[in-house]
PDB file of C-alpha atoms and ligand atoms in Angstrom:
ATOM      1  CA  UNK A 275     124.455  92.809 106.055  1.00 89.00           C
ATOM      2  CA  UNK A 276     123.719  96.937 105.298  1.00 95.00           C
ATOM      3  CA  UNK A 277     125.180  97.676 102.163  1.00 97.00           C
ATOM      4  CA  UNK A 278     125.334 101.273 102.053  1.00 98.00           C
ATOM      5  CA  UNK A 279     125.488 103.007  99.031  1.00 98.00           C
ATOM      6  CA  UNK A 280     128.361 105.567  97.546  1.00 98.00           C
ATOM      7  CA  UNK A 281     126.974 108.720  95.924  1.00 98.00           C
ATOM      8  CA  UNK A 282     128.160 107.001  92.872  1.00 98.00           C
ATOM      9  CA  UNK A 283     125.881 104.149  92.975  1.00 98.00           C
ATOM     10  CA  UNK A 284     123.150 105.939  94.084  1.00 98.00           C
ATOM     11  CA  UNK A 285     123.360 107.908  90.868  1.00 98.00           C
ATOM     12  CA  UNK A 286     123.324 104.502  88.865  1.00 98.00           C
ATOM     13  CA  UNK A 287     120.305 103.262  91.129  1.00 98.00           C
ATOM     14  CA  UNK A 288     118.352 106.485  89.858  1.00 98.00           C
ATOM     15  CA  UNK A 289     118.988 105.309  86.444  1.00 98.00           C
ATOM     16  CA  UNK A 290     118.115 101.948  86.785  1.00 98.00           C
ATOM     17  CA  UNK A 291     114.730 103.533  88.547  1.00 98.00           C
ATOM     18  CA  UNK A 292     114.476 106.196  86.164  1.00 98.00           C
ATOM     19  CA  UNK A 293     113.806 102.939  83.360  1.00 98.00           C
ATOM     20  CA  UNK A 294     111.337 101.699  85.505  1.00 99.00           C
ATOM     21  CA  UNK A 295     109.276 104.573  86.404  1.00 99.00           C
ATOM     22  CA  UNK A 296     109.582 105.130  81.997  1.00 98.00           C
ATOM     23  CA  UNK A 297     107.631 101.784  82.155  1.00 99.00           C
ATOM     24  CA  UNK A 298     105.249 102.558  84.652  1.00 99.00           C
ATOM     25  CA  UNK A 299     104.416 105.101  82.299  1.00 98.00           C
ATOM     26  CA  UNK A 300     104.173 103.579  79.084  1.00 98.00           C
ATOM     27  CA  UNK A 301     101.874 101.383  80.614  1.00 98.00           C
ATOM     28  CA  UNK A 302      99.640 104.155  82.415  1.00 98.00           C
ATOM     29  CA  UNK A 303      98.974 104.969  78.712  1.00 98.00           C
ATOM     30  CA  UNK A 304      97.565 101.524  77.925  1.00 98.00           C
ATOM     31  CA  UNK A 305      95.707 100.486  81.460  1.00 98.00           C
ATOM     32  CA  UNK A 306      91.775 100.766  80.625  1.00 98.00           C
ATOM     33  CA  UNK A 307      89.008  98.281  80.545  1.00 98.00           C
ATOM     34  CA  UNK A 308      89.515  95.432  78.169  1.00 98.00           C
ATOM     35  CA  UNK A 309      93.241  95.442  78.007  1.00 98.00           C
ATOM     36  CA  UNK A 310      94.486  92.044  79.964  1.00 98.00           C
ATOM     37  CA  UNK A 311      97.418  92.376  82.520  1.00 98.00           C
ATOM     38  CA  UNK A 312      99.131  89.688  80.435  1.00 98.00           C
ATOM     39  CA  UNK A 313      99.497  92.634  77.895  1.00 98.00           C
ATOM     40  CA  UNK A 314     100.887  95.372  80.030  1.00 99.00           C
ATOM     41  CA  UNK A 315     103.455  92.375  80.506  1.00 98.00           C
ATOM     42  CA  UNK A 316     104.718  92.349  77.025  1.00 98.00           C
ATOM     43  CA  UNK A 317     105.003  96.297  77.155  1.00 98.00           C
ATOM     44  CA  UNK A 318     107.045  96.058  80.303  1.00 99.00           C
ATOM     45  CA  UNK A 319     109.377  93.537  79.339  1.00 98.00           C
ATOM     46  CA  UNK A 320     109.957  94.859  75.592  1.00 98.00           C
ATOM     47  CA  UNK A 321     110.604  98.593  76.632  1.00 98.00           C
ATOM     48  CA  UNK A 322     112.666  97.192  78.948  1.00 99.00           C
ATOM     49  CA  UNK A 323     114.995  95.437  76.903  1.00 98.00           C
ATOM     50  CA  UNK A 324     114.610  98.179  74.653  1.00 98.00           C
ATOM     51  CA  UNK A 325     115.989 100.483  77.013  1.00 98.00           C
ATOM     52  CA  UNK A 326     119.100  98.090  78.402  1.00 98.00           C
ATOM     53  CA  UNK A 327     117.316  96.726  80.694  1.00 98.00           C
ATOM     54  CA  UNK A 328     116.706  93.656  81.940  1.00 98.00           C
ATOM     55  CA  UNK A 329     113.445  92.756  83.528  1.00 98.00           C
ATOM     56  CA  UNK A 330     114.412  92.680  87.461  1.00 98.00           C
ATOM     57  CA  UNK A 331     111.492  89.635  88.262  1.00 98.00           C
ATOM     58  CA  UNK A 332     110.801  87.634  85.603  1.00 98.00           C
ATOM     59  CA  UNK A 333     112.654  84.083  87.144  1.00 97.00           C
ATOM     60  CA  UNK A 334     112.807  85.490  90.401  1.00 97.00           C
ATOM     61  CA  UNK A 335     112.734  82.473  92.754  1.00 96.00           C
ATOM     62  CA  UNK A 336     110.663  80.882  89.947  1.00 97.00           C
ATOM     63  CA  UNK A 337     108.417  84.196  89.501  1.00 98.00           C
ATOM     64  CA  UNK A 338     107.235  83.759  85.382  1.00 98.00           C
ATOM     65  CA  UNK A 339     106.475  87.259  84.527  1.00 98.00           C
ATOM     66  CA  UNK A 340     108.159  90.762  84.114  1.00 98.00           C
ATOM     67  CA  UNK A 341     105.073  92.496  86.068  1.00 98.00           C
ATOM     68  CA  UNK A 342     103.543  92.254  88.770  1.00 98.00           C
ATOM     69  CA  UNK A 343      99.908  92.722  88.344  1.00 98.00           C
ATOM     70  CA  UNK A 344      97.680  92.418  91.470  1.00 98.00           C
ATOM     71  CA  UNK A 345      93.915  93.607  91.136  1.00 98.00           C
ATOM     72  CA  UNK A 346      91.022  94.203  93.203  1.00 98.00           C
ATOM     73  CA  UNK A 347      91.256  92.048  96.144  1.00 98.00           C
ATOM     74  CA  UNK A 348      94.919  90.729  95.723  1.00 98.00           C
ATOM     75  CA  UNK A 349      97.983  92.826  97.231  1.00 98.00           C
ATOM     76  CA  UNK A 350     100.924  92.167  95.846  1.00 98.00           C
ATOM     77  CA  UNK A 351     102.801  89.504  93.424  1.00 98.00           C
ATOM     78  CA  UNK A 352      99.453  88.669  91.123  1.00 98.00           C
ATOM     79  CA  UNK A 353     100.795  86.689  88.119  1.00 98.00           C
ATOM     80  CA  UNK A 354      99.605  88.343  84.410  1.00 98.00           C
ATOM     81  CA  UNK A 355      96.723  86.489  82.821  1.00 98.00           C
ATOM     82  CA  UNK A 356      95.218  87.078  79.791  1.00 98.00           C
ATOM     83  CA  UNK A 357      91.948  88.000  81.672  1.00 98.00           C
ATOM     84  CA  UNK A 358      90.719  91.760  80.295  1.00 98.00           C
ATOM     85  CA  UNK A 359      90.797  93.965  83.077  1.00 98.00           C
ATOM     86  CA  UNK A 360      87.126  95.438  83.744  1.00 98.00           C
ATOM     87  CA  UNK A 361      85.867  99.185  84.431  1.00 98.00           C
ATOM     88  CA  UNK A 362      86.316 100.050  87.957  1.00 98.00           C
ATOM     89  CA  UNK A 363      88.653  97.894  88.664  1.00 98.00           C
ATOM     90  CA  UNK A 364      92.516  98.873  90.495  1.00 98.00           C
ATOM     91  CA  UNK A 365      95.400  97.200  89.362  1.00 99.00           C
ATOM     92  CA  UNK A 366      98.642  97.332  91.368  1.00 98.00           C
ATOM     93  CA  UNK A 367     101.544  97.137  88.346  1.00 99.00           C
ATOM     94  CA  UNK A 368     105.279  96.462  90.645  1.00 98.00           C
ATOM     95  CA  UNK A 369     107.944  96.869  88.122  1.00 98.00           C
ATOM     96  CA  UNK A 370     111.952  95.965  88.692  1.00 98.00           C
ATOM     97  CA  UNK A 371     114.465  96.520  86.717  1.00 98.00           C
ATOM     98  CA  UNK A 372     117.667  96.010  86.395  1.00 98.00           C
ATOM     99  CA  UNK A 373     120.302  98.360  84.570  1.00 98.00           C
ATOM    100  CA  UNK A 374     124.245  99.214  85.281  1.00 95.00           C
ATOM    101  CA  UNK A 375     124.102  96.138  88.136  1.00 98.00           C
ATOM    102  CA  UNK A 376     121.679  97.893  90.304  1.00 98.00           C
ATOM    103  CA  UNK A 377     117.721  97.354  90.692  1.00 98.00           C
ATOM    104  CA  UNK A 378     115.301  99.556  90.107  1.00 98.00           C
ATOM    105  CA  UNK A 379     112.106  98.929  92.475  1.00 98.00           C
ATOM    106  CA  UNK A 380     108.528 100.775  92.071  1.00 99.00           C
ATOM    107  CA  UNK A 381     104.737  99.936  92.103  1.00 99.00           C
ATOM    108  CA  UNK A 382     102.177 102.030  91.436  1.00 99.00           C
ATOM    109  CA  UNK A 383      97.910 101.288  91.582  1.00 99.00           C
ATOM    110  CA  UNK A 384      96.292 102.471  88.202  1.00 98.00           C
ATOM    111  CA  UNK A 385      92.526 103.173  88.145  1.00 98.00           C
ATOM    112  CA  UNK A 386      90.409 100.958  85.799  1.00 98.00           C
ATOM    113  CA  UNK A 387      87.659 103.310  84.130  1.00 97.00           C
ATOM    114  CA  UNK A 388      85.479 104.834  86.952  1.00 97.00           C
ATOM    115  CA  UNK A 389      86.339 103.215  90.142  1.00 98.00           C
ATOM    116  CA  UNK A 390      84.613 104.667  93.531  1.00 98.00           C
ATOM    117  CA  UNK A 391      84.439 107.333  95.418  1.00 98.00           C
ATOM    118  CA  UNK A 392      85.777 104.566  98.503  1.00 98.00           C
ATOM    119  CA  UNK A 393      88.709 103.156  96.054  1.00 98.00           C
ATOM    120  CA  UNK A 394      89.501 106.584  95.195  1.00 98.00           C
ATOM    121  CA  UNK A 395      89.770 107.266  99.297  1.00 98.00           C
ATOM    122  CA  UNK A 396      91.699 104.306  99.580  1.00 98.00           C
ATOM    123  CA  UNK A 397      94.088 104.635  96.807  1.00 98.00           C
ATOM    124  CA  UNK A 398      94.837 108.220  97.975  1.00 98.00           C
ATOM    125  CA  UNK A 399      95.445 107.426 101.590  1.00 98.00           C
ATOM    126  CA  UNK A 400      98.094 104.515 100.578  1.00 99.00           C
ATOM    127  CA  UNK A 401      99.797 107.251  98.027  1.00 98.00           C
ATOM    128  CA  UNK A 402      99.939 109.604 100.485  1.00 98.00           C
ATOM    129  CA  UNK A 403     101.162 107.043 103.052  1.00 99.00           C
ATOM    130  CA  UNK A 404     104.321 106.422 101.349  1.00 99.00           C
ATOM    131  CA  UNK A 405     105.014 110.308 101.342  1.00 98.00           C
ATOM    132  CA  UNK A 406     104.248 110.347 104.802  1.00 98.00           C
ATOM    133  CA  UNK A 407     106.584 107.283 105.251  1.00 98.00           C
ATOM    134  CA  UNK A 408     109.608 108.763 102.904  1.00 98.00           C
ATOM    135  CA  UNK A 409     109.722 111.540 105.160  1.00 98.00           C
ATOM    136  CA  UNK A 410     110.801 109.638 108.058  1.00 98.00           C
ATOM    137  CA  UNK A 411     113.506 107.867 106.187  1.00 98.00           C
ATOM    138  CA  UNK A 412     116.460 110.375 107.141  1.00 98.00           C
ATOM    139  CA  UNK A 413     119.812 109.959 108.892  1.00 98.00           C
ATOM    140  CA  UNK A 414     119.162 109.275 112.457  1.00 98.00           C
ATOM    141  CA  UNK A 415     115.408 107.959 112.253  1.00 98.00           C
ATOM    142  CA  UNK A 416     114.678 104.936 112.738  1.00 98.00           C
ATOM    143  CA  UNK A 417     112.838 102.046 111.034  1.00 98.00           C
ATOM    144  CA  UNK A 418     109.763 102.223 113.997  1.00 98.00           C
ATOM    145  CA  UNK A 419     109.243 106.113 112.940  1.00 98.00           C
ATOM    146  CA  UNK A 420     108.752 105.166 109.108  1.00 98.00           C
ATOM    147  CA  UNK A 421     106.202 102.524 109.860  1.00 98.00           C
ATOM    148  CA  UNK A 422     104.515 104.164 112.071  1.00 98.00           C
ATOM    149  CA  UNK A 423     104.103 107.069 109.914  1.00 98.00           C
ATOM    150  CA  UNK A 424     102.058 105.264 107.477  1.00 99.00           C
ATOM    151  CA  UNK A 425     100.532 103.183 109.901  1.00 98.00           C
ATOM    152  CA  UNK A 426      99.177 105.990 112.088  1.00 98.00           C
ATOM    153  CA  UNK A 427      97.959 107.688 108.960  1.00 98.00           C
ATOM    154  CA  UNK A 428      96.009 104.882 107.146  1.00 98.00           C
ATOM    155  CA  UNK A 429      94.459 103.348 110.452  1.00 98.00           C
ATOM    156  CA  UNK A 430      93.248 106.624 111.358  1.00 98.00           C
ATOM    157  CA  UNK A 431      91.055 106.556 108.201  1.00 98.00           C
ATOM    158  CA  UNK A 432      89.323 103.284 109.042  1.00 98.00           C
ATOM    159  CA  UNK A 433      92.088 101.203 107.393  1.00 98.00           C
ATOM    160  CA  UNK A 434      94.525  98.720 107.704  1.00 98.00           C
ATOM    161  CA  UNK A 435      97.685  97.386 107.417  1.00 98.00           C
ATOM    162  CA  UNK A 436      99.779  94.209 105.664  1.00 98.00           C
ATOM    163  CA  UNK A 437     101.651  93.071 108.007  1.00 98.00           C
ATOM    164  CA  UNK A 438     103.303  89.903 106.804  1.00 98.00           C
ATOM    165  CA  UNK A 439     104.881  91.847 103.308  1.00 98.00           C
ATOM    166  CA  UNK A 440     107.220  94.606 103.772  1.00 98.00           C
ATOM    167  CA  UNK A 441     109.684  96.768 102.317  1.00 98.00           C
ATOM    168  CA  UNK A 442     112.920  96.241 101.858  1.00 98.00           C
ATOM    169  CA  UNK A 443     116.813  96.984 101.591  1.00 98.00           C
ATOM    170  CA  UNK A 444     117.984  97.149  97.591  1.00 98.00           C
ATOM    171  CA  UNK A 445     120.927  97.620  95.279  1.00 98.00           C
ATOM    172  CA  UNK A 446     122.377  94.732  93.496  1.00 98.00           C
ATOM    173  CA  UNK A 447     120.113  92.529  94.864  1.00 98.00           C
ATOM    174  CA  UNK A 448     116.090  92.969  94.338  1.00 98.00           C
ATOM    175  CA  UNK A 449     115.719  92.096  98.096  1.00 98.00           C
ATOM    176  CA  UNK A 450     118.517  93.255 100.851  1.00 98.00           C
ATOM    177  CA  UNK A 451     118.229  93.974 104.896  1.00 98.00           C
ATOM    178  CA  UNK A 452     116.616  95.117 106.318  1.00 98.00           C
ATOM    179  CA  UNK A 453     113.761  94.653 106.210  1.00 98.00           C
ATOM    180  CA  UNK A 454     110.985  97.736 106.139  1.00 98.00           C
ATOM    181  CA  UNK A 455     107.564  97.212 107.697  1.00 98.00           C
ATOM    182  CA  UNK A 456     104.535  99.504 107.413  1.00 98.00           C
ATOM    183  CA  UNK A 457     103.729  99.763 111.002  1.00 98.00           C
ATOM    184  CA  UNK A 458     105.680  99.783 114.387  1.00 98.00           C
ATOM    185  CA  UNK A 459     106.087 102.749 117.075  1.00 98.00           C
ATOM    186  CA  UNK A 460     108.383 105.741 116.741  1.00 98.00           C
ATOM    187  CA  UNK A 461     112.095 105.324 117.970  1.00 98.00           C
ATOM    188  CA  UNK A 462     111.764 101.835 117.978  1.00 98.00           C
ATOM    189  CA  UNK A 463     114.003 100.024 115.162  1.00 98.00           C
ATOM    190  CA  UNK A 464     117.611  99.899 113.285  1.00 98.00           C
ATOM    191  CA  UNK A 465     118.747 104.112 112.920  1.00 98.00           C
ATOM    192  CA  UNK A 466     118.894 104.836 109.805  1.00 98.00           C
ATOM    193  CA  UNK A 467     122.294 105.963 107.778  1.00 98.00           C
ATOM    194  CA  UNK A 468     122.500 107.891 104.977  1.00 98.00           C
ATOM    195  CA  UNK A 469     123.798 106.144 101.916  1.00 98.00           C
ATOM    196  CA  UNK A 470     121.213 103.349 102.753  1.00 98.00           C
ATOM    197  CA  UNK A 471     118.508 102.807  99.900  1.00 98.00           C
ATOM    198  CA  UNK A 472     115.450 101.225 100.738  1.00 98.00           C
ATOM    199  CA  UNK A 473     112.147 100.491  98.857  1.00 99.00           C
ATOM    200  CA  UNK A 474     109.474 101.481 100.454  1.00 99.00           C
ATOM    201  CA  UNK A 475     105.971 100.108  99.892  1.00 98.00           C
ATOM    202  CA  UNK A 476     102.740 100.459 101.590  1.00 99.00           C
ATOM    203  CA  UNK A 477     100.198  97.840 101.382  1.00 98.00           C
ATOM    204  CA  UNK A 478      97.357  98.698 102.918  1.00 99.00           C
ATOM    205  CA  UNK A 479      93.456  96.661 102.626  1.00 98.00           C
ATOM    206  CA  UNK A 480      89.732  98.284 103.021  1.00 98.00           C
ATOM    207  CA  UNK A 481      88.821  95.578 105.121  1.00 98.00           C
ATOM    208  CA  UNK A 482      90.596  93.135 107.496  1.00 98.00           C
ATOM    209  CA  UNK A 483      94.457  93.400 107.650  1.00 98.00           C
ATOM    210  CA  UNK A 484      94.527  89.602 106.994  1.00 98.00           C
ATOM    211  CA  UNK A 485      95.816  88.256 103.693  1.00 98.00           C
ATOM    212  CA  UNK A 486      96.300  84.613 102.282  1.00 98.00           C
ATOM    213  CA  UNK A 487      97.944  83.096  99.458  1.00 98.00           C
ATOM    214  CA  UNK A 488      96.404  81.916  96.351  1.00 97.00           C
ATOM    215  CA  UNK A 489      96.754  78.202  94.994  1.00 97.00           C
ATOM    216  CA  UNK A 490      99.356  79.977  92.244  1.00 97.00           C
ATOM    217  CA  UNK A 491     101.802  79.836  95.381  1.00 97.00           C
ATOM    218  CA  UNK A 492     102.511  83.698  94.434  1.00 98.00           C
ATOM    219  CA  UNK A 493      99.180  85.941  94.450  1.00 98.00           C
ATOM    220  CA  UNK A 494      98.569  87.145  97.899  1.00 98.00           C
ATOM    221  CA  UNK A 495      94.672  88.292  98.473  1.00 98.00           C
ATOM    222  CA  UNK A 496      93.062  89.707 101.426  1.00 98.00           C
ATOM    223  CA  UNK A 497      91.412  87.095 103.229  1.00 98.00           C
ATOM    224  CA  UNK A 498      88.220  89.174 103.193  1.00 98.00           C
ATOM    225  CA  UNK A 499      88.188  89.557  99.507  1.00 98.00           C
ATOM    226  CA  UNK A 500      88.074  93.549  99.989  1.00 98.00           C
ATOM    227  CA  UNK A 501      90.426  95.568  97.785  1.00 98.00           C
ATOM    228  CA  UNK A 502      94.015  96.141  98.847  1.00 98.00           C
ATOM    229  CA  UNK A 503      95.990  99.226  97.480  1.00 99.00           C
ATOM    230  CA  UNK A 504     100.018  99.370  96.913  1.00 99.00           C
ATOM    231  CA  UNK A 505     102.255 101.672  96.049  1.00 99.00           C
ATOM    232  CA  UNK A 506     105.999 101.725  95.862  1.00 99.00           C
ATOM    233  CA  UNK A 507     109.282 103.894  95.789  1.00 99.00           C
ATOM    234  CA  UNK A 508     112.646 103.166  96.247  1.00 99.00           C
ATOM    235  CA  UNK A 509     114.322 106.221  98.229  1.00 98.00           C
ATOM    236  CA  UNK A 510     118.072 106.694  99.643  1.00 99.00           C
ATOM    237  CA  UNK A 511     118.194 107.721 103.301  1.00 98.00           C
ATOM    238  CA  UNK A 512     120.100 111.651 103.013  1.00 98.00           C
ATOM    239  CA  UNK A 513     121.054 113.854 106.025  1.00 97.00           C
ATOM    240  CA  UNK A 514     117.980 116.084 105.836  1.00 95.00           C
ATOM    241  CA  UNK A 515     115.568 114.732 102.992  1.00 98.00           C
ATOM    242  CA  UNK A 516     115.330 111.532 101.113  1.00 98.00           C
ATOM    243  CA  UNK A 517     116.435 111.438  97.930  1.00 98.00           C
ATOM    244  CA  UNK A 518     113.917 109.739  96.059  1.00 99.00           C
ATOM    245  CA  UNK A 519     115.123 107.534  93.187  1.00 98.00           C
ATOM    246  CA  UNK A 520     111.996 106.297  91.565  1.00 98.00           C
ATOM    247  CA  UNK A 521     109.317 108.522  89.549  1.00 98.00           C
ATOM    248  CA  UNK A 522     105.296 108.617  88.911  1.00 98.00           C
ATOM    249  CA  UNK A 523     105.566 112.039  87.220  1.00 98.00           C
ATOM    250  CA  UNK A 524     105.556 109.655  83.674  1.00 98.00           C
ATOM    251  CA  UNK A 525     102.475 108.558  85.281  1.00 98.00           C
ATOM    252  CA  UNK A 526     101.309 111.449  86.202  1.00 98.00           C
ATOM    253  CA  UNK A 527     101.990 113.130  83.255  1.00 98.00           C
ATOM    254  CA  UNK A 528      99.531 110.665  80.990  1.00 98.00           C
ATOM    255  CA  UNK A 529      97.038 110.710  83.559  1.00 97.00           C
ATOM    256  CA  UNK A 530      96.626 114.395  84.327  1.00 96.00           C
ATOM    257  CA  UNK A 531      96.342 114.345  79.782  1.00 95.00           C
ATOM    258  CA  UNK A 532      94.032 111.829  80.205  1.00 92.00           C
ATOM    259  CA  UNK A 533      91.526 113.706  82.660  1.00 88.00           C
ATOM    260  CA  UNK A 534      91.522 116.557  80.561  1.00 85.00           C
ATOM    261  CA  UNK A 535      90.067 114.304  77.431  1.00 74.00           C
TER     262      UNK A 535
HETATM  263 MG1   MG B 612     108.131  96.339  93.933  1.00 85.47          MG
HETATM  264 MG1   MG B 613     109.589  96.182  96.379  1.00 85.47          MG
END
């Protein structure tokens, strides 16, 4: 069952996603070597609650925290820990918030201190592929067009696409139909309709696409322990152009100020 959202519902979802975007912006201010992902988690939980929201992932199917924090070879669903981040690490921070009865969902992979050129390429490619996927999130395109845009761009650069974990519809539930794969063939798959709200979230690996789950029952990491990146936006499918409900604006304002220093 796919729930098409009304214009009013989409505006409410913009509010939920704005809260997520602002939360990620707060985290951008503090991510540096020496900070633990558990500290990030506390900041995020406090910020979401102070702004009238409820953490979207906390207690979701038993998940213990507000954020999923996935460091280096971890792909997604990493559990925050008290281990300090180190110079050269990357950390994917995935944040969900419930506000007005609707979920916002967005993720960004941050550099910790100075990372290698090779890693920067992976991050750039993954973020670019997200926007290429979003370009396809318009009425009468198909899910295969969206997945193909992400897959062809990243594979041409020599990276690989995680298959087992996918994007999803989002709304009153964190995970709604349809599944949104980051791979596929043009012209295949379900036709998109205006009012669908999708969380598009490429997970792109430096080495093999194969993944394994850690013994904690949550954390997904690459099988070859090479780096993985993850960026996510929540978008509404529209007639001519997708409407991006989440935003990296707050993160990017902070990062550009930091790079001027
Ligand atoms: Mg997410
Ligand atoms: Mg998601």
